[in-house]
PDB file of C-alpha atoms in Angstrom:
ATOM      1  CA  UNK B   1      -5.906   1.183 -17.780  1.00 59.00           C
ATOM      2  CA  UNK B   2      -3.496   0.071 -14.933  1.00 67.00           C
ATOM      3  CA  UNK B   3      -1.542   2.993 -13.639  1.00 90.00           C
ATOM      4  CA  UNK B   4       1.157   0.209 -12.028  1.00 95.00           C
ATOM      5  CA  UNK B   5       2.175  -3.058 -14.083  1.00 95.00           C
ATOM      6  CA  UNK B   6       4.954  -4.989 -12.184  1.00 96.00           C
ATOM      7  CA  UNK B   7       4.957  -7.513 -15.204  1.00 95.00           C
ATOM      8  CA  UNK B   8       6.788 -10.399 -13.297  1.00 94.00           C
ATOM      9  CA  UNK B   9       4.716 -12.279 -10.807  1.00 92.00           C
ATOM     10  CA  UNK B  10       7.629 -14.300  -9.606  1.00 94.00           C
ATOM     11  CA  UNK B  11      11.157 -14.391  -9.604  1.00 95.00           C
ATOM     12  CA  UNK B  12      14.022 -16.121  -8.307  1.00 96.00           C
ATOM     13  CA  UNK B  13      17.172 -15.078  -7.345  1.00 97.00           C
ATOM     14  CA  UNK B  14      20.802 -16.730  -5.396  1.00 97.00           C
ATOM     15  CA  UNK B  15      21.792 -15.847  -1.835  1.00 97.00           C
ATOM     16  CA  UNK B  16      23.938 -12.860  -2.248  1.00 97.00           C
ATOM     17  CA  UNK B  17      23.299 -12.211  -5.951  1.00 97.00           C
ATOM     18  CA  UNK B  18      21.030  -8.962  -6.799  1.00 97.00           C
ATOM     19  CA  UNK B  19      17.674  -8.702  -8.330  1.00 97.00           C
ATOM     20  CA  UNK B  20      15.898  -5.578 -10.194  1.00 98.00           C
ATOM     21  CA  UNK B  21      11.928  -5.998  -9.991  1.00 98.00           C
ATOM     22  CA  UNK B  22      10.451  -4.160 -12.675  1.00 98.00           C
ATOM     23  CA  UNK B  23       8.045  -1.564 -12.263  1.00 98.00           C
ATOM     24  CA  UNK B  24       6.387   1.039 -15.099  1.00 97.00           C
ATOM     25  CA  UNK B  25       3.440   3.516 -14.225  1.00 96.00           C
ATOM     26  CA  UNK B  26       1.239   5.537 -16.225  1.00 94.00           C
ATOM     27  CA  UNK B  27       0.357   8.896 -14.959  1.00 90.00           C
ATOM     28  CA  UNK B  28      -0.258  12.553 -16.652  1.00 88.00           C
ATOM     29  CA  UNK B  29       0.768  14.564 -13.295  1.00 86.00           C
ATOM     30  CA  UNK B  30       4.220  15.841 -13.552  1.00 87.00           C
ATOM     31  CA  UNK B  31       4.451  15.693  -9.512  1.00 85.00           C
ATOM     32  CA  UNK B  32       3.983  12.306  -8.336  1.00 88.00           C
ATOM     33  CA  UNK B  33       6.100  10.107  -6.485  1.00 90.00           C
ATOM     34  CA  UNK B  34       6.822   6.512  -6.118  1.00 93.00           C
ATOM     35  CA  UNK B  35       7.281   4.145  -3.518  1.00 94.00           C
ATOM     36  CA  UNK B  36       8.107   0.383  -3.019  1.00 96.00           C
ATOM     37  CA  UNK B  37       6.845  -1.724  -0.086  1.00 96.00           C
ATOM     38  CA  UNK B  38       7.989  -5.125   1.308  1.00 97.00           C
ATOM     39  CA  UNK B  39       4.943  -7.631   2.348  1.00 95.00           C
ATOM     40  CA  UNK B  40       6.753 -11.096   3.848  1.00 95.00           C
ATOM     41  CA  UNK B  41       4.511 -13.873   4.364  1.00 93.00           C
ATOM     42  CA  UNK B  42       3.886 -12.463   7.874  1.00 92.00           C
ATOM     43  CA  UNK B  43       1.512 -10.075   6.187  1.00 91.00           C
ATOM     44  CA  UNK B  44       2.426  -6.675   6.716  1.00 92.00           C
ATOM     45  CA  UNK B  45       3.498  -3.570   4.385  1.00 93.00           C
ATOM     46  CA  UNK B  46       7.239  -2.324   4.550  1.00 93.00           C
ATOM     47  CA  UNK B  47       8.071   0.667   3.344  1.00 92.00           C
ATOM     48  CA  UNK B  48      11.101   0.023   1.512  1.00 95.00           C
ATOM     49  CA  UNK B  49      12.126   3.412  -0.650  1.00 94.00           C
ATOM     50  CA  UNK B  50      10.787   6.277  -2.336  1.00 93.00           C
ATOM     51  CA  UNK B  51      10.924   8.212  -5.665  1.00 93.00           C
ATOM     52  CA  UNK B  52       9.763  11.834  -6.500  1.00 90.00           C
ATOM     53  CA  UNK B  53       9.111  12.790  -9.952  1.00 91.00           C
ATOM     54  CA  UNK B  54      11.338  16.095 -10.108  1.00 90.00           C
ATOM     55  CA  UNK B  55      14.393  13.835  -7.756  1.00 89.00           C
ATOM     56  CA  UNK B  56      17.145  14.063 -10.035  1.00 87.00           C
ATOM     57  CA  UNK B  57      19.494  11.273  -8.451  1.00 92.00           C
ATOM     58  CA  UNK B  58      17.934   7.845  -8.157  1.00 95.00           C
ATOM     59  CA  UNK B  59      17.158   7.080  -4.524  1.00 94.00           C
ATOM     60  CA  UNK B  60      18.732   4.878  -2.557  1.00 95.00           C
ATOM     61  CA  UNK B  61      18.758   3.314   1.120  1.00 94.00           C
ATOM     62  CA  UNK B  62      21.235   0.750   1.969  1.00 96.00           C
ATOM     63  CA  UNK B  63      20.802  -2.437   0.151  1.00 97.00           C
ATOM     64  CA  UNK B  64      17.849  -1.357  -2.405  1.00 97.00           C
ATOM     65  CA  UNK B  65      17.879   1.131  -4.807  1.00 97.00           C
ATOM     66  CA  UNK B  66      15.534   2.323  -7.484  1.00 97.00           C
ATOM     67  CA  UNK B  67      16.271   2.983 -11.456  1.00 96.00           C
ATOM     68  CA  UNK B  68      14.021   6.134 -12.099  1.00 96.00           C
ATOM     69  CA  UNK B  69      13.742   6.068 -15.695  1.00 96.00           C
ATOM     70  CA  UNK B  70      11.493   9.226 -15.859  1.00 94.00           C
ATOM     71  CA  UNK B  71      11.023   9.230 -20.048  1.00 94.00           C
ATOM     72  CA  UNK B  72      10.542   5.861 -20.286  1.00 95.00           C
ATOM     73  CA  UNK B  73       7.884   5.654 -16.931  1.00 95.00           C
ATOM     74  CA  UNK B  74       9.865   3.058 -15.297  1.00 97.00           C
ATOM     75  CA  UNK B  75      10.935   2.512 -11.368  1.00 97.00           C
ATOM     76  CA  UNK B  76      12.396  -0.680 -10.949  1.00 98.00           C
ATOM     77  CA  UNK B  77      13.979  -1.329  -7.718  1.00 98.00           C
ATOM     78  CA  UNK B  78      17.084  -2.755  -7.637  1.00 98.00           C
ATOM     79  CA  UNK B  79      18.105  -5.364  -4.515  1.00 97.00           C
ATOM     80  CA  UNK B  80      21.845  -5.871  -4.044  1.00 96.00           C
ATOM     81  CA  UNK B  81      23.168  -8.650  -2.266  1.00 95.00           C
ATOM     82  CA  UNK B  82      19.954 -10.876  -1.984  1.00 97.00           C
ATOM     83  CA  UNK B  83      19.643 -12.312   1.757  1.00 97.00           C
ATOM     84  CA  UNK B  84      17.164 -14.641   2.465  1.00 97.00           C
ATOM     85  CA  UNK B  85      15.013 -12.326   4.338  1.00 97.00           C
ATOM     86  CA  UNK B  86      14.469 -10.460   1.266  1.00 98.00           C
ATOM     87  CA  UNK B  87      11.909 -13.537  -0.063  1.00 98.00           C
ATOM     88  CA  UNK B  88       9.023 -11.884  -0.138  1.00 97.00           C
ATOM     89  CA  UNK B  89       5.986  -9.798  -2.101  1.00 96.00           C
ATOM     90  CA  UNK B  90       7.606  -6.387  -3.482  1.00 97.00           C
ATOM     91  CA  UNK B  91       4.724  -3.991  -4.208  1.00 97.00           C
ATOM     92  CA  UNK B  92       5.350  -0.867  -6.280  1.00 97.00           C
ATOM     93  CA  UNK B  93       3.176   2.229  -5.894  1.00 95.00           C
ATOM     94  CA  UNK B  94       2.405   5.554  -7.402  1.00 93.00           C
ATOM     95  CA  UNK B  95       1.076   8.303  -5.556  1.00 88.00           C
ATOM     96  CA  UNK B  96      -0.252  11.778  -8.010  1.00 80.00           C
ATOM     97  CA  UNK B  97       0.258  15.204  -6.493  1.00 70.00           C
ATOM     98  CA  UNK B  98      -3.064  16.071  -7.835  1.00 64.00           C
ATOM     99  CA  UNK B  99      -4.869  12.537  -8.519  1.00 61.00           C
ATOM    100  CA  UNK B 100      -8.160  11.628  -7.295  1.00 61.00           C
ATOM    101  CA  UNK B 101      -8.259  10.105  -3.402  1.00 60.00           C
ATOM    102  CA  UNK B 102      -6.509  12.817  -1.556  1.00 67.00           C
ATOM    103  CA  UNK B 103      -3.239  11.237  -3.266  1.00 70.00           C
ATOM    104  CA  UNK B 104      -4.497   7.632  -2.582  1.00 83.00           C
ATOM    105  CA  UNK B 105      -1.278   4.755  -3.440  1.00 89.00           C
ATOM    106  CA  UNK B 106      -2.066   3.198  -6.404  1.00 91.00           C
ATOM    107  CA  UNK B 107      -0.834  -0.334  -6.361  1.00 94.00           C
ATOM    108  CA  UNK B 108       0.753  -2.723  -8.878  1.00 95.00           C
ATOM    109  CA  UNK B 109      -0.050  -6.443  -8.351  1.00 94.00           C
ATOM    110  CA  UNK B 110       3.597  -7.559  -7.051  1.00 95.00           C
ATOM    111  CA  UNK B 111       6.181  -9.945  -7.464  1.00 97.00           C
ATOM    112  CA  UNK B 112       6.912 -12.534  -5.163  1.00 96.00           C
ATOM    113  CA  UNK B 113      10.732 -12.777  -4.710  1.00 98.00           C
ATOM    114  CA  UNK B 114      12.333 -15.906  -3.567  1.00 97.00           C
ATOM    115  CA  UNK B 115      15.988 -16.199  -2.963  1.00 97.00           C
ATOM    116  CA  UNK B 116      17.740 -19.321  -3.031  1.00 96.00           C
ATOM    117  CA  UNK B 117      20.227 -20.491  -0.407  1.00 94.00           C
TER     118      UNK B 117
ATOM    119  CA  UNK E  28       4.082   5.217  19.770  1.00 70.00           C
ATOM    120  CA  UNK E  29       2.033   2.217  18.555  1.00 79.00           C
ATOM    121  CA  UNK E  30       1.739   3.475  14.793  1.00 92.00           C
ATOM    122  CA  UNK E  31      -1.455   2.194  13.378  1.00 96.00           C
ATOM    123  CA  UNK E  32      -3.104  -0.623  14.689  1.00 96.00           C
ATOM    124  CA  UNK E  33      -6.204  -2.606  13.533  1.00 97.00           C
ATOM    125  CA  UNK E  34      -8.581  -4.492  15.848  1.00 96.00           C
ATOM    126  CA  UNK E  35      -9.342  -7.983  15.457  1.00 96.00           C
ATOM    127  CA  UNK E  36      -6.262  -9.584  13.694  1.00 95.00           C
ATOM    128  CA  UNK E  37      -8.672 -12.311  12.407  1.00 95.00           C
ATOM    129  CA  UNK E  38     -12.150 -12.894  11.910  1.00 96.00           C
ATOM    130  CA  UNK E  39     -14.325 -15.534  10.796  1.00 97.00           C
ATOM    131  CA  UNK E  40     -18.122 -14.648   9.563  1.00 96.00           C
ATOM    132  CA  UNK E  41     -21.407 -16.170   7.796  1.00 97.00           C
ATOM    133  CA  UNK E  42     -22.540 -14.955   5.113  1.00 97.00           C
ATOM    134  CA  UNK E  43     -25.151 -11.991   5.979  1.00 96.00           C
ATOM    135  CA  UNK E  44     -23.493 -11.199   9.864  1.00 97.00           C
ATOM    136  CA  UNK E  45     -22.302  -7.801  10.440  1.00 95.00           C
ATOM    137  CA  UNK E  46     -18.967  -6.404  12.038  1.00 95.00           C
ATOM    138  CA  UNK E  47     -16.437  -3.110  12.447  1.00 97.00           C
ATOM    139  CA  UNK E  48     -13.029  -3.346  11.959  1.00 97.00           C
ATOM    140  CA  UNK E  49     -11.046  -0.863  13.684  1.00 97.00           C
ATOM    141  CA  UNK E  50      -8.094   0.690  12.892  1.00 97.00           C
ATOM    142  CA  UNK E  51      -6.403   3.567  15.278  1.00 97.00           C
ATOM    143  CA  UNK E  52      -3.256   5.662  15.151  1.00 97.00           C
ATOM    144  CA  UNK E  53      -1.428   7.696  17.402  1.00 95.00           C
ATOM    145  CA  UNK E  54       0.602   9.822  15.118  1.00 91.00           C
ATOM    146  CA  UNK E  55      -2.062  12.639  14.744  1.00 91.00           C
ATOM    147  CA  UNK E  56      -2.351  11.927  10.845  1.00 91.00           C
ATOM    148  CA  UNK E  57      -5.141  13.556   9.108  1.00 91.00           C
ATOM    149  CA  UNK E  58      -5.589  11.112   6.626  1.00 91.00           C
ATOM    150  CA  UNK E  59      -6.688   7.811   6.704  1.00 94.00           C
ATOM    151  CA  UNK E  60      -7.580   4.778   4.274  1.00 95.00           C
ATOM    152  CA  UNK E  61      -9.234   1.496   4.149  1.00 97.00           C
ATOM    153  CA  UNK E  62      -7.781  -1.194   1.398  1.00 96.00           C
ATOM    154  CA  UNK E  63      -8.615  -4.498   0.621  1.00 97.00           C
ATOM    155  CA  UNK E  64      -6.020  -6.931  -0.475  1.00 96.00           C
ATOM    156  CA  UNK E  65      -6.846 -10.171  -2.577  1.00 94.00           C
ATOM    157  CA  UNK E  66      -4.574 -12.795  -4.447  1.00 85.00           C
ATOM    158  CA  UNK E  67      -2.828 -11.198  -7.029  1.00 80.00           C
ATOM    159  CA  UNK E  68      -4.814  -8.208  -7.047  1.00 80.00           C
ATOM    160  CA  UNK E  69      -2.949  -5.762  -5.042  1.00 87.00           C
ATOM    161  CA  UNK E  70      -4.421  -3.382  -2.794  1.00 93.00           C
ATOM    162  CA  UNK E  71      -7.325  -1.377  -3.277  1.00 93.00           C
ATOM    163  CA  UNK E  72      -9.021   1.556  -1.694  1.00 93.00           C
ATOM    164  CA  UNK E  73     -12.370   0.876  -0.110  1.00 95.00           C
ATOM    165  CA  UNK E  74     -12.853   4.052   1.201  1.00 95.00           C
ATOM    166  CA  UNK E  75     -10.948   6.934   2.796  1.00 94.00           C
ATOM    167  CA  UNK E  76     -11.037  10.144   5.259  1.00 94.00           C
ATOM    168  CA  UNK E  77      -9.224  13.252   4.798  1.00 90.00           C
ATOM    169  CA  UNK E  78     -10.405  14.464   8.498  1.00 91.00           C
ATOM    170  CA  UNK E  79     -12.339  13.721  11.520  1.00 94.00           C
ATOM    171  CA  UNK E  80     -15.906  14.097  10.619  1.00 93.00           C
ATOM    172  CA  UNK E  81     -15.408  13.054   6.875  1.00 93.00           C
ATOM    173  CA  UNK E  82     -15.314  10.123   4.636  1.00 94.00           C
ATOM    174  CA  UNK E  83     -15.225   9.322   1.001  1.00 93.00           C
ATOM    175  CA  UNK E  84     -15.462   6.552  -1.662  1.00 93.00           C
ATOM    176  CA  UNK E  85     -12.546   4.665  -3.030  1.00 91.00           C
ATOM    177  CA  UNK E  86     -12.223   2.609  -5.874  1.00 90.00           C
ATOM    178  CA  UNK E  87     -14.344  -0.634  -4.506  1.00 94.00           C
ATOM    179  CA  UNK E  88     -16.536   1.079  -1.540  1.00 95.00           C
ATOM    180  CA  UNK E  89     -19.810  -1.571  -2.413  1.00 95.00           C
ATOM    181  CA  UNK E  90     -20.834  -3.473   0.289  1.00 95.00           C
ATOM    182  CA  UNK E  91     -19.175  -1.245   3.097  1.00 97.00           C
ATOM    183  CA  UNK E  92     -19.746   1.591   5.336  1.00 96.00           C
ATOM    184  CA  UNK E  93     -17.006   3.840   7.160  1.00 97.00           C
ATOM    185  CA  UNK E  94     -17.240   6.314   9.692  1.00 97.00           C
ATOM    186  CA  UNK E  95     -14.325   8.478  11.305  1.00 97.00           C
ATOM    187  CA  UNK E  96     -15.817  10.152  14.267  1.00 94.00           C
ATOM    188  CA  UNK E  97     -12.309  10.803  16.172  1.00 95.00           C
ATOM    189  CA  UNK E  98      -9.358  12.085  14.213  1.00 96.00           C
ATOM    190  CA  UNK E  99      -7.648   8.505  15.395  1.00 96.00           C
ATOM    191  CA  UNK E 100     -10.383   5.928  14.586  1.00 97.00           C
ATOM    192  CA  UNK E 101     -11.468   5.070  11.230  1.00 97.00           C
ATOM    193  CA  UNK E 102     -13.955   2.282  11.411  1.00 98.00           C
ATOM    194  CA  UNK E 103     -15.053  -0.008   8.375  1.00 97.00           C
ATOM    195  CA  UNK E 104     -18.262  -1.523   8.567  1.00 97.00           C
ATOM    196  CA  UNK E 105     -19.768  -4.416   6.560  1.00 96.00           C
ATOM    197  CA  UNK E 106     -23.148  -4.545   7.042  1.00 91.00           C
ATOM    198  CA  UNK E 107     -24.762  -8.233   5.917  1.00 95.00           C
ATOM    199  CA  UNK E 108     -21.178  -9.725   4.586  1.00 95.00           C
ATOM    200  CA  UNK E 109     -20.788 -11.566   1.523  1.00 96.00           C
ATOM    201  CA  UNK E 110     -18.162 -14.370   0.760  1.00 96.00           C
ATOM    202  CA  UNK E 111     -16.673 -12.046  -1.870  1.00 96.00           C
ATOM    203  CA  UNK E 112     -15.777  -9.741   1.219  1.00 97.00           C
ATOM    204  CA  UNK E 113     -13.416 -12.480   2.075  1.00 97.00           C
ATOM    205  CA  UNK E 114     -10.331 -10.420   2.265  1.00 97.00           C
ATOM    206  CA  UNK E 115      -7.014  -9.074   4.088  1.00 97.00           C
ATOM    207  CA  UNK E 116      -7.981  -5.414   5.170  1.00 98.00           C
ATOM    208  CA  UNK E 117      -5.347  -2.987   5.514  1.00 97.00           C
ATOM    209  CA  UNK E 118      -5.818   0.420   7.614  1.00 97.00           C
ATOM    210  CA  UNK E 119      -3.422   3.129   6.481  1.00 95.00           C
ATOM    211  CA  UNK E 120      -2.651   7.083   7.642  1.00 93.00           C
ATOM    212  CA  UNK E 121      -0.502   9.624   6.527  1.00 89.00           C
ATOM    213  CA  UNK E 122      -0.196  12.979   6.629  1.00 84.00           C
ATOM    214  CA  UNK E 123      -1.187  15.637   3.903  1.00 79.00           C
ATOM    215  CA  UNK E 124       1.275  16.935   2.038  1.00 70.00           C
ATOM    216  CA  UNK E 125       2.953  20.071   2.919  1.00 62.00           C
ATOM    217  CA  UNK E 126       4.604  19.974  -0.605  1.00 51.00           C
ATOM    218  CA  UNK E 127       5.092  17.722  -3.438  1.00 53.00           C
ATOM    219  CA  UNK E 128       3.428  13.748  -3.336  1.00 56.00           C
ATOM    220  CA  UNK E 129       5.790  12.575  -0.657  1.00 68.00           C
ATOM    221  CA  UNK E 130       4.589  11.957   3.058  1.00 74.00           C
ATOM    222  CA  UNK E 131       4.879   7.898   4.299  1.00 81.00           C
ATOM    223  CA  UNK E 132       1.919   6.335   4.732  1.00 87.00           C
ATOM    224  CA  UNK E 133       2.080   3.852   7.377  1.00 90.00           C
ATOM    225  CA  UNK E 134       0.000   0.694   7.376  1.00 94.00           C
ATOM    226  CA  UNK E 135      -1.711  -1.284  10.220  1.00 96.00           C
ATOM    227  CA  UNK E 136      -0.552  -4.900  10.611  1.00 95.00           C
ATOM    228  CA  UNK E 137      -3.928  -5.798   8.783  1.00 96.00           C
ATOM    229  CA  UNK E 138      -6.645  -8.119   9.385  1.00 96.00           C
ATOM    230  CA  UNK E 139      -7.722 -11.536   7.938  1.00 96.00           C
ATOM    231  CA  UNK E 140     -11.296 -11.804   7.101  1.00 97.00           C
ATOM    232  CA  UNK E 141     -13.121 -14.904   6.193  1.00 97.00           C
ATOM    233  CA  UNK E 142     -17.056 -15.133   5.173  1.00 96.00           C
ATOM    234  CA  UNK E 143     -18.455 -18.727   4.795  1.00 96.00           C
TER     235      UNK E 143
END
């Protein structure tokens, strides 16, 4: 069973407009954290923001922030005020305090974001 | 500091050649991973090492070796290369954590691997 479903491979969104990626996870840890990375067509990972499981607030750094919906398994991140810069793949991950892998990221599949001038 | 870096940036093999991607960081992490990264796939572990001297299987480790002889080298090895190794390889490190799931892992700039 996939631990990480990002359900939309591809989305659009307008210049300055925001975007929420969706993100749900699957885990039976009650300490795990999650984490978003940014991969532009240059190719490498950015790590973007993360998530633990017993955070209370939803985190946030500068222009993205991420909807922890704990009950519902859910960690979408939220862009605000889309630039074009921000067209790229958005990877969500899952890390498990006491998973398999020496807490190995688990990856969802992405979404490729483009943002429209 | 140069993070993590990976050595070469591309590549371009027959099928059955042999090579060793390297991957080195300078921020004294303990652990280190290997992952693979096809077209809509995601990444996935290949293998990983939680110290010099030690190595262990990921979730696709067929087809590859690894070996982690100094704390800041993790090497992945393919041994007679098969088109389905055709792949972006990413080299990650991190270090454990101290408490709770949350420690960055920071990821080399990858390299592009073709097999013909």
């Amino acid at each position: 069973a996939q631990k990480i479903t990002q359900t939309q491979p591809g989305m659009f969104v307008q210049e300055k407009e925001a975007v929420t990626l969706d993100c749900t996870y699957d885990t039976s840890d009650q300490s795990y954290g999650l984490f978003w990375y940014k991969q532009p067509s240059s190719g490498e990972m950015i790590f973007l923001i993360y998530q633990g499981s017993y955070d209370e607030q939803n985190a946030t750094e500068g222009r993205y922030s991420l909807n922890f919906q704990k009950a519902r398994k859910s960690a979408n991140l939220v862009i605000s005020a889309s630039q074009l810069g921000d067209s790229a793949m958005y990877f969500c991950a899952m890390r498990e305090r006491y998973g398999g892998s020496q807490g190995n990221l688990i990856f969802g599949k992405g979404t490729k974001l483009s943002v429209k001038p | 500091n140069a993070g993590v870096t990976q050595t070469p940036k591309f590549r371009v093999l027959k099928t059955g050649q042999s090579m060793t991607l390297l991957c080195a960081q300078d921020m004294n992490h303990e652990y280190m991973y290997w992952y693979r990264q096809d077209p809509g796939m995601g990444l996935r572990l290949i293998h990983y090492s939680v110290g010099e001297g030690t190595t262990a299987k990921g979730e696709v480790p067929d087809g590859y070796n690894v070996s982690r002889l100094k704390k800041q080298n993790f090497l992945l090895g393919l041994e007679s290369a098969a088109p389905s190794q055709t792949s972006v390889y990413f080299c990650a490190s991190r270090q454990p954590d101290a408490s709770g799931p949350y420690n960055e892992q920071f990821f080399g700039p990858g390299t592009r691997l073709t097999v013909l």
